[in-house]
PDB file of C-alpha atoms in Angstrom:
ATOM      1  CA  ASN A 240       0.000   0.000   0.000  1.00 89.00           C
ATOM      2  CA  ARG A 241       1.019   3.643  -0.184  1.00 90.00           C
ATOM      3  CA  TYR A 242       2.224   3.791   3.410  1.00 94.00           C
ATOM      4  CA  GLY A 243       4.555   0.863   2.866  1.00 96.00           C
ATOM      5  CA  ALA A 244       5.841   2.326  -0.396  1.00 96.00           C
ATOM      6  CA  GLY A 245       6.474   5.743   1.142  1.00 96.00           C
ATOM      7  CA  ALA A 246       8.210   4.292   4.178  1.00 98.00           C
ATOM      8  CA  ALA A 247      10.332   2.004   1.984  1.00 98.00           C
ATOM      9  CA  VAL A 248      11.534   4.873  -0.196  1.00 98.00           C
ATOM     10  CA  PHE A 249      12.340   6.990   2.859  1.00 98.00           C
ATOM     11  CA  VAL A 250      14.244   4.204   4.653  1.00 98.00           C
ATOM     12  CA  ALA A 251      16.167   3.224   1.517  1.00 97.00           C
ATOM     13  CA  PHE A 252      17.275   6.807   0.792  1.00 96.00           C
ATOM     14  CA  VAL A 253      18.235   7.577   4.385  1.00 97.00           C
ATOM     15  CA  LEU A 254      20.157   4.321   4.821  1.00 97.00           C
ATOM     16  CA  TYR A 255      21.937   4.779   1.479  1.00 95.00           C
ATOM     17  CA  TYR A 256      23.189   8.225   2.463  1.00 94.00           C
ATOM     18  CA  ILE A 257      24.110   7.148   6.002  1.00 96.00           C
ATOM     19  CA  LEU A 258      26.151   4.204   4.708  1.00 95.00           C
ATOM     20  CA  ASN A 259      27.891   6.315   2.070  1.00 93.00           C
ATOM     21  CA  TYR A 260      28.620   9.070   4.586  1.00 95.00           C
ATOM     22  CA  SER A 261      30.093   6.578   7.046  1.00 94.00           C
ATOM     23  CA  ASP A 262      32.225   5.108   4.254  1.00 91.00           C
ATOM     24  CA  THR A 263      33.508   8.366   2.723  1.00 91.00           C
ATOM     25  CA  GLY A 264      33.266  10.812   5.621  1.00 90.00           C
ATOM     26  CA  GLU A 265      31.611  13.466   3.466  1.00 89.00           C
ATOM     27  CA  LEU A 266      28.009  14.275   2.649  1.00 86.00           C
ATOM     28  CA  THR A 267      27.424  14.787  -1.078  1.00 87.00           C
ATOM     29  CA  LEU A 268      24.412  14.626  -3.362  1.00 82.00           C
ATOM     30  CA  VAL A 269      25.932  11.956  -5.627  1.00 82.00           C
ATOM     31  CA  TYR A 270      28.381   9.295  -4.444  1.00 85.00           C
ATOM     32  CA  ARG A 271      30.624   7.043  -6.478  1.00 87.00           C
ATOM     33  CA  TRP A 272      28.569   3.883  -6.936  1.00 87.00           C
ATOM     34  CA  THR A 273      29.519   0.941  -4.752  1.00 90.00           C
ATOM     35  CA  PRO A 274      27.432  -2.202  -4.397  1.00 93.00           C
ATOM     36  CA  GLU A 275      27.371  -2.517  -0.595  1.00 94.00           C
ATOM     37  CA  PRO A 276      25.389   0.618   0.356  1.00 94.00           C
ATOM     38  CA  PHE A 277      23.059   0.101  -2.581  1.00 94.00           C
ATOM     39  CA  GLY A 278      22.401  -3.524  -1.668  1.00 96.00           C
ATOM     40  CA  TRP A 279      21.763  -2.788   2.006  1.00 97.00           C
ATOM     41  CA  ALA A 280      19.493   0.144   1.171  1.00 97.00           C
ATOM     42  CA  MET A 281      17.532  -1.955  -1.312  1.00 97.00           C
ATOM     43  CA  LEU A 282      17.158  -4.807   1.187  1.00 98.00           C
ATOM     44  CA  ALA A 283      16.068  -2.430   3.966  1.00 98.00           C
ATOM     45  CA  GLY A 284      13.576  -0.779   1.603  1.00 97.00           C
ATOM     46  CA  PHE A 285      12.092  -4.137   0.627  1.00 98.00           C
ATOM     47  CA  ILE A 286      11.775  -5.260   4.245  1.00 98.00           C
ATOM     48  CA  THR A 287      10.217  -1.913   5.207  1.00 98.00           C
ATOM     49  CA  LEU A 288       7.746  -2.155   2.314  1.00 97.00           C
ATOM     50  CA  THR A 289       6.649  -5.606   3.435  1.00 97.00           C
ATOM     51  CA  VAL A 290       6.411  -4.876   7.163  1.00 98.00           C
ATOM     52  CA  VAL A 291       4.702  -1.477   6.927  1.00 97.00           C
ATOM     53  CA  SER A 292       2.259  -2.724   4.276  1.00 96.00           C
ATOM     54  CA  LYS A 293       1.252  -5.612   6.540  1.00 96.00           C
ATOM     55  CA  LEU A 294       0.879  -3.363   9.611  1.00 97.00           C
ATOM     56  CA  THR A 295      -1.200  -0.613   7.989  1.00 95.00           C
ATOM     57  CA  PRO A 296      -4.796  -0.916   6.750  1.00 93.00           C
ATOM     58  CA  ASP A 297      -5.461  -1.897   3.155  1.00 91.00           C
ATOM     59  CA  GLU A 298      -6.467   0.701   0.618  1.00 89.00           C
ATOM     60  CA  PRO A 299     -10.253   1.092   0.186  1.00 90.00           C
ATOM     61  CA  VAL A 300     -11.584  -1.412  -2.347  1.00 90.00           C
ATOM     62  CA  GLU A 301     -13.495   1.346  -4.169  1.00 90.00           C
ATOM     63  CA  ALA A 302     -10.323   3.387  -4.713  1.00 87.00           C
ATOM     64  CA  VAL A 303      -8.392   0.378  -6.014  1.00 86.00           C
ATOM     65  CA  ALA A 304     -11.259  -0.598  -8.332  1.00 82.00           C
ATOM     66  CA  ALA A 305     -11.509   2.965  -9.678  1.00 81.00           C
ATOM     67  CA  PHE A 306      -7.752   3.005 -10.311  1.00 80.00           C
ATOM     68  CA  PHE A 307      -7.781  -0.228 -12.302  1.00 76.00           C
ATOM     69  CA  LYS A 308     -10.992   0.706 -14.133  1.00 74.00           C
ATOM     70  CA  LYS A 309      -9.094   3.572 -15.758  1.00 70.00           C
ATOM     71  CA  MET A 310      -6.683   1.053 -17.285  1.00 70.00           C
ATOM     72  CA  HIS A 311      -9.294  -0.923 -19.231  1.00 64.00           C
ATOM     73  CA  THR A 312      -8.823  -0.919 -23.009  1.00 63.00           C
ATOM     74  CA  HIS A 313     -10.722  -2.379 -25.950  1.00 61.00           C
ATOM     75  CA  SER A 314      -8.927  -5.693 -25.477  1.00 61.00           C
ATOM     76  CA  ASP A 315     -10.626  -5.911 -22.059  1.00 63.00           C
ATOM     77  CA  GLN A 316     -14.101  -5.542 -23.585  1.00 67.00           C
ATOM     78  CA  VAL A 317     -16.562  -8.073 -22.155  1.00 71.00           C
ATOM     79  CA  PRO A 318     -19.578  -9.009 -24.294  1.00 78.00           C
ATOM     80  CA  GLY A 319     -22.767  -7.564 -22.856  1.00 78.00           C
ATOM     81  CA  GLN A 320     -20.962  -4.806 -20.934  1.00 73.00           C
ATOM     82  CA  PRO A 321     -21.032  -1.099 -21.901  1.00 69.00           C
ATOM     83  CA  GLU A 322     -18.534  -0.320 -24.652  1.00 66.00           C
ATOM     84  CA  ILE A 323     -15.185   1.046 -23.533  1.00 61.00           C
ATOM     85  CA  VAL A 324     -14.710   4.414 -25.255  1.00 61.00           C
ATOM     86  CA  ASP A 325     -11.662   6.676 -25.629  1.00 55.00           C
ATOM     87  CA  LYS A 326      -9.240   3.925 -24.698  1.00 60.00           C
ATOM     88  CA  GLU A 327      -7.708   2.910 -28.005  1.00 64.00           C
ATOM     89  CA  LEU A 328      -3.950   2.601 -27.855  1.00 65.00           C
ATOM     90  CA  MET A 329      -1.927   3.869 -30.789  1.00 66.00           C
ATOM     91  CA  LEU A 330       0.852   1.279 -30.576  1.00 65.00           C
ATOM     92  CA  LEU A 331      -1.616  -1.606 -30.520  1.00 66.00           C
ATOM     93  CA  ASP A 332      -3.268  -0.139 -33.621  1.00 67.00           C
ATOM     94  CA  VAL A 333       0.006  -0.185 -35.600  1.00 69.00           C
ATOM     95  CA  GLY A 334      -1.440  -2.339 -38.391  1.00 72.00           C
ATOM     96  CA  THR A 335      -3.782   0.451 -39.481  1.00 71.00           C
ATOM     97  CA  TRP A 336      -1.379   3.408 -39.347  1.00 72.00           C
ATOM     98  CA  PHE A 337      -1.260   3.780 -43.120  1.00 77.00           C
ATOM     99  CA  LYS A 338      -4.989   3.492 -43.721  1.00 77.00           C
ATOM    100  CA  ARG A 339      -7.179   6.557 -44.124  1.00 76.00           C
ATOM    101  CA  SER A 340      -9.660   5.261 -41.539  1.00 71.00           C
ATOM    102  CA  HIS A 341      -6.919   5.308 -38.906  1.00 66.00           C
ATOM    103  CA  TRP A 342      -6.692   9.093 -38.984  1.00 71.00           C
ATOM    104  CA  SER A 343     -10.415   9.802 -38.710  1.00 75.00           C
ATOM    105  CA  GLN A 344     -11.362  10.986 -35.220  1.00 71.00           C
ATOM    106  CA  PHE A 345      -7.655  10.737 -34.305  1.00 70.00           C
ATOM    107  CA  SER A 346      -7.794  13.222 -31.434  1.00 72.00           C
ATOM    108  CA  LYS A 347     -10.741  11.437 -29.826  1.00 73.00           C
ATOM    109  CA  ARG A 348      -9.511   7.895 -30.388  1.00 71.00           C
ATOM    110  CA  PHE A 349      -5.999   8.398 -29.070  1.00 74.00           C
ATOM    111  CA  LYS A 350      -6.546  11.186 -26.546  1.00 76.00           C
ATOM    112  CA  THR A 351      -4.992   9.164 -23.721  1.00 76.00           C
ATOM    113  CA  ASP A 352      -1.858   8.335 -25.726  1.00 77.00           C
ATOM    114  CA  PHE A 353      -1.436  11.905 -26.960  1.00 81.00           C
ATOM    115  CA  PHE A 354      -1.748  13.544 -23.549  1.00 86.00           C
ATOM    116  CA  GLY A 355       0.452  10.885 -21.970  1.00 86.00           C
ATOM    117  CA  PHE A 356       3.121  11.517 -24.609  1.00 89.00           C
ATOM    118  CA  MET A 357       2.972  15.280 -24.052  1.00 92.00           C
ATOM    119  CA  LEU A 358       3.054  14.846 -20.277  1.00 95.00           C
ATOM    120  CA  ALA A 359       6.106  12.584 -20.573  1.00 96.00           C
ATOM    121  CA  TRP A 360       7.958  15.206 -22.630  1.00 97.00           C
ATOM    122  CA  LEU A 361       7.003  17.903 -20.130  1.00 97.00           C
ATOM    123  CA  PHE A 362       8.378  15.739 -17.330  1.00 97.00           C
ATOM    124  CA  VAL A 363      11.641  15.201 -19.263  1.00 98.00           C
ATOM    125  CA  ALA A 364      11.964  18.958 -19.823  1.00 97.00           C
ATOM    126  CA  VAL A 365      11.452  19.629 -16.104  1.00 97.00           C
ATOM    127  CA  LEU A 366      14.085  17.030 -15.200  1.00 97.00           C
ATOM    128  CA  ILE A 367      16.567  18.592 -17.621  1.00 97.00           C
ATOM    129  CA  LEU A 368      15.826  22.032 -16.181  1.00 96.00           C
ATOM    130  CA  ILE A 369      16.371  20.763 -12.627  1.00 95.00           C
ATOM    131  CA  ALA A 370      19.651  19.104 -13.641  1.00 94.00           C
ATOM    132  CA  TRP A 371      20.791  22.320 -15.329  1.00 93.00           C
ATOM    133  CA  LEU A 372      19.887  24.365 -12.238  1.00 94.00           C
ATOM    134  CA  ILE A 373      21.814  21.963  -9.997  1.00 92.00           C
ATOM    135  CA  LEU A 374      24.867  22.289 -12.243  1.00 91.00           C
ATOM    136  CA  GLN A 375      24.677  26.090 -11.940  1.00 91.00           C
ATOM    137  CA  ILE A 376      25.188  25.900  -8.159  1.00 86.00           C
ATOM    138  CA  LYS A 377      28.738  26.876  -7.283  1.00 74.00           C
TER     139      LYS A 377
END
């Protein structure tokens, strides 16, 4: 669950930096990679994920069902159920890319893919900007 995931990330990061600091004697943002701190941090994160997830309440069934309902595509269509709309995936439709019918209603059919692609590029741009800003620190 989310509590286990959050705790695991926190424990793994903190342990990784503690182990690297104790090994090198200096606190830096990026350390030279060595397998021991990474392995211990990963193991501690996994154990924390398991323990905290077991000790905290499960996520509400309605929230989990709503999350997975958003992932249904045409391949998940069940006969007799309402038709799944606006969930066509461009990559799965590769066989029709060069047909005229593929491009009709393009923005409606592949809205999810298009916005996901744009959001991914926005995220990449933000990461590059953050990296550039970090490199400007003297």
